[in-house]
Tab-separated table of C-alpha atoms in Angstrom:
chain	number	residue	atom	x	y	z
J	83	UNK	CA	11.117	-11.185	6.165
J	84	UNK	CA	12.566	-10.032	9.396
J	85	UNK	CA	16.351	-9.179	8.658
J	86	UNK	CA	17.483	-9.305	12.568
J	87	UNK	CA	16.933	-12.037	15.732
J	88	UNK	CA	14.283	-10.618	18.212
J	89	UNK	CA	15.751	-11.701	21.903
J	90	UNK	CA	12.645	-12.127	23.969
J	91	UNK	CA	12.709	-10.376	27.568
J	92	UNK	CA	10.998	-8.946	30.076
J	93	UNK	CA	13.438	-5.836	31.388
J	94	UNK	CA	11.574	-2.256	32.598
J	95	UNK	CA	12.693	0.544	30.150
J	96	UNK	CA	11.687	4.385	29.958
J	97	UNK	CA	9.949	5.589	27.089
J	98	UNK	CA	9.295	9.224	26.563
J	99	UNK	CA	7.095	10.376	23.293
J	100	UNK	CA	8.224	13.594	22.159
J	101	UNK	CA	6.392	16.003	22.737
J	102	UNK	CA	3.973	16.138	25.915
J	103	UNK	CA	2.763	13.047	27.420
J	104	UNK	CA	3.471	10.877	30.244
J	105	UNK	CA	5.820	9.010	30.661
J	106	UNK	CA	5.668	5.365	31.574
J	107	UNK	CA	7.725	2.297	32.648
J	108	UNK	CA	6.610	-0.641	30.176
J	109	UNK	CA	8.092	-3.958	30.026
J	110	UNK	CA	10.400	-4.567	27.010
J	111	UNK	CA	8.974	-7.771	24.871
J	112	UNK	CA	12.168	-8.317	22.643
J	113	UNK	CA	15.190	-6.514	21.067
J	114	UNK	CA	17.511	-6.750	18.309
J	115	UNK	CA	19.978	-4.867	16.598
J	116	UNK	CA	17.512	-2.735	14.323
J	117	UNK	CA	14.722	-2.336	17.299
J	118	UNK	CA	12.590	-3.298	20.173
J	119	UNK	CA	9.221	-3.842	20.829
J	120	UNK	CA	7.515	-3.268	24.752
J	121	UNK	CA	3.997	-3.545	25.771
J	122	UNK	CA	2.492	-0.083	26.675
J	123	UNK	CA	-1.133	0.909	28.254
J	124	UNK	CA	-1.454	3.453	26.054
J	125	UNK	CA	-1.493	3.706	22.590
J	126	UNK	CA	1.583	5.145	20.177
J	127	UNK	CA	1.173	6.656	16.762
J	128	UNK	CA	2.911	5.043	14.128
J	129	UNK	CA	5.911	7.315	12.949
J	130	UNK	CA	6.068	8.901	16.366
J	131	UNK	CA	9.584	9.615	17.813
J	132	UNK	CA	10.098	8.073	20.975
J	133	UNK	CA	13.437	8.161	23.832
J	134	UNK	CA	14.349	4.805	24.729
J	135	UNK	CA	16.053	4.131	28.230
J	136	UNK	CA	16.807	0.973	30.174
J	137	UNK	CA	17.862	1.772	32.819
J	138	UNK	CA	18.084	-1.476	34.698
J	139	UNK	CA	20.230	-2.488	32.307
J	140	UNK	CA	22.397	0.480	31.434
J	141	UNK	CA	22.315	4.130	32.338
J	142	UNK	CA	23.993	5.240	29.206
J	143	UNK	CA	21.792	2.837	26.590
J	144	UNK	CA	19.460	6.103	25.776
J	145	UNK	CA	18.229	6.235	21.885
J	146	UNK	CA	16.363	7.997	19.658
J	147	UNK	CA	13.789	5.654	18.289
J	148	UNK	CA	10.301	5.774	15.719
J	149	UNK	CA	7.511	3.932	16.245
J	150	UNK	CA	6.754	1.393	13.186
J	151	UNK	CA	3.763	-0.569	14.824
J	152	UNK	CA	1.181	-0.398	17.097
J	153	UNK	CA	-1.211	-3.238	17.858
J	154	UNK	CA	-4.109	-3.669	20.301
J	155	UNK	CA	-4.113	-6.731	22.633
J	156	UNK	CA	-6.030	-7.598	25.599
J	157	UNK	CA	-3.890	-5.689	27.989
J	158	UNK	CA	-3.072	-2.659	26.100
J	159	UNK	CA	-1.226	-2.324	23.324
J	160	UNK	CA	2.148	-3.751	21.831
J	161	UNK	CA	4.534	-1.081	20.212
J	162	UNK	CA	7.433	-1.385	17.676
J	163	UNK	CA	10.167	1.128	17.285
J	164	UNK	CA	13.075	1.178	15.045
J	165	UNK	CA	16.649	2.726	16.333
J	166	UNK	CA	17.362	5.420	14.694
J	167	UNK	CA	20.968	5.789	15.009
J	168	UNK	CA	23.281	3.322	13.968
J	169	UNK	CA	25.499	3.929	16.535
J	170	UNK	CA	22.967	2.801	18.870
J	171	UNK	CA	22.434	-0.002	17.055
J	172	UNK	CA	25.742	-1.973	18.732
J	173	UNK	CA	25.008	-0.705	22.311
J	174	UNK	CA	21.655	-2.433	21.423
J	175	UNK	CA	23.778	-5.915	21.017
J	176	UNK	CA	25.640	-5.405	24.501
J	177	UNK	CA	21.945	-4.823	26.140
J	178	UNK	CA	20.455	-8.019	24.535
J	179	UNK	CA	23.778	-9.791	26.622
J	180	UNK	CA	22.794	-7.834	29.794
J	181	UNK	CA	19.223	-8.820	29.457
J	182	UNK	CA	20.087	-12.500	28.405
J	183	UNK	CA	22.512	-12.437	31.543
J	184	UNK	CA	19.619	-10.650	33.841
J	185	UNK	CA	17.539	-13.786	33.022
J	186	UNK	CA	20.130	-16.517	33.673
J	187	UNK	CA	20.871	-14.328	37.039
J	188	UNK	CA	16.813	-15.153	38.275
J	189	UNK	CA	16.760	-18.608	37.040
J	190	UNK	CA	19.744	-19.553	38.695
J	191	UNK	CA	17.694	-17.801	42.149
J	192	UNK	CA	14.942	-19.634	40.957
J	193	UNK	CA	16.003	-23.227	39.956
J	194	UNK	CA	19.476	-23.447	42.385
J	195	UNK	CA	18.132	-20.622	44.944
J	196	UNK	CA	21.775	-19.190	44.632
J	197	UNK	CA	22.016	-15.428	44.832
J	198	UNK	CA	24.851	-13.985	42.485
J	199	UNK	CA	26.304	-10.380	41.547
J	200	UNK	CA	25.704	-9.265	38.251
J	201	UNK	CA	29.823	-10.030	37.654
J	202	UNK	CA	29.681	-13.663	38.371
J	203	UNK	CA	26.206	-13.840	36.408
J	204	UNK	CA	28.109	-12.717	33.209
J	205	UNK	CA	30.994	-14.636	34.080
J	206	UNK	CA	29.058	-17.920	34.107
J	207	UNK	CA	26.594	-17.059	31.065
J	208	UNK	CA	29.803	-16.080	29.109
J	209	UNK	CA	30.872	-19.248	29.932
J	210	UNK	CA	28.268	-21.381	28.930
J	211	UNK	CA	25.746	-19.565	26.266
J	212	UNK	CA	28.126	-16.905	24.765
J	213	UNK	CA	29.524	-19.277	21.976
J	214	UNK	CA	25.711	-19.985	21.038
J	215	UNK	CA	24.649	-16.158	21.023
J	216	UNK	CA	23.820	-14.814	17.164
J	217	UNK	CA	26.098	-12.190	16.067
J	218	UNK	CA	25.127	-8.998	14.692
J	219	UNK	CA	24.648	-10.000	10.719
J	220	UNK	CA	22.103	-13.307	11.809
């Protein structure tokens, strides 16, 4: 049973396998405190160590991670990796807010067509969703 809340998004982040290989830009599926999981075009060995970057999000979120899973689908493959440090673990709750607040930011272009800063987009999702965001322990 999983022991943490997945957030689903769609925010570019760096992975790096160590070791050589390229490097590519995948598209983060969801995060929570004890991992991620991102959709790659090439495929990751389970128990590999990976670096984890996002940095649309935040230029200092960079984390050692291991991949757990790797599944075929029809577009490539979909990858899980477990944080390794703890530490990282709580920067990983203050990215699921940025990416949570990166969505409301495009639907509010989207459904209003107003443009906003990334301040007033936190501001407002503060505002209105942060009461109903899971803490760390759900």
């Amino acid at each position: 049973m999983r022991r943490f809340i997945r957030h689903s998004t769609d925010i570019p982040i760096d992975v790096t396998i160590e070791g050589p290989s390229p490097e590519q830009k995948p598209l983060l599926n969801n995060i929570s405190v004890a991992g991620l999981s991102f959709h790659a075009t090439i495929e990751y060995k389970q128990n590999s160590f990976v670096k984890i970057t996002i940095p649309t999000v935040s230029d200092e979120f960079e984390t050692p991670g291991r991949v757990v899973w790797c599944r075929p689908n029809d577009n490539g493959f979909d990858v899980g990796v477990e944080l390794l440090n703890r530490e990282d673990m709580y920067m990983a709750r203050m990215v699921e807010q940025i990416c949570h607040i990166e969505h409301y930011k495009k639907a509010v272009l989207k459904q209003e067509g107003r443009e906003m800063s990334g301040e007033l987009a936190a501001l407002e999702w503060v505002e209105k969703y942060a009461a109903e965001f899971p803490t760390a322990e759900t």
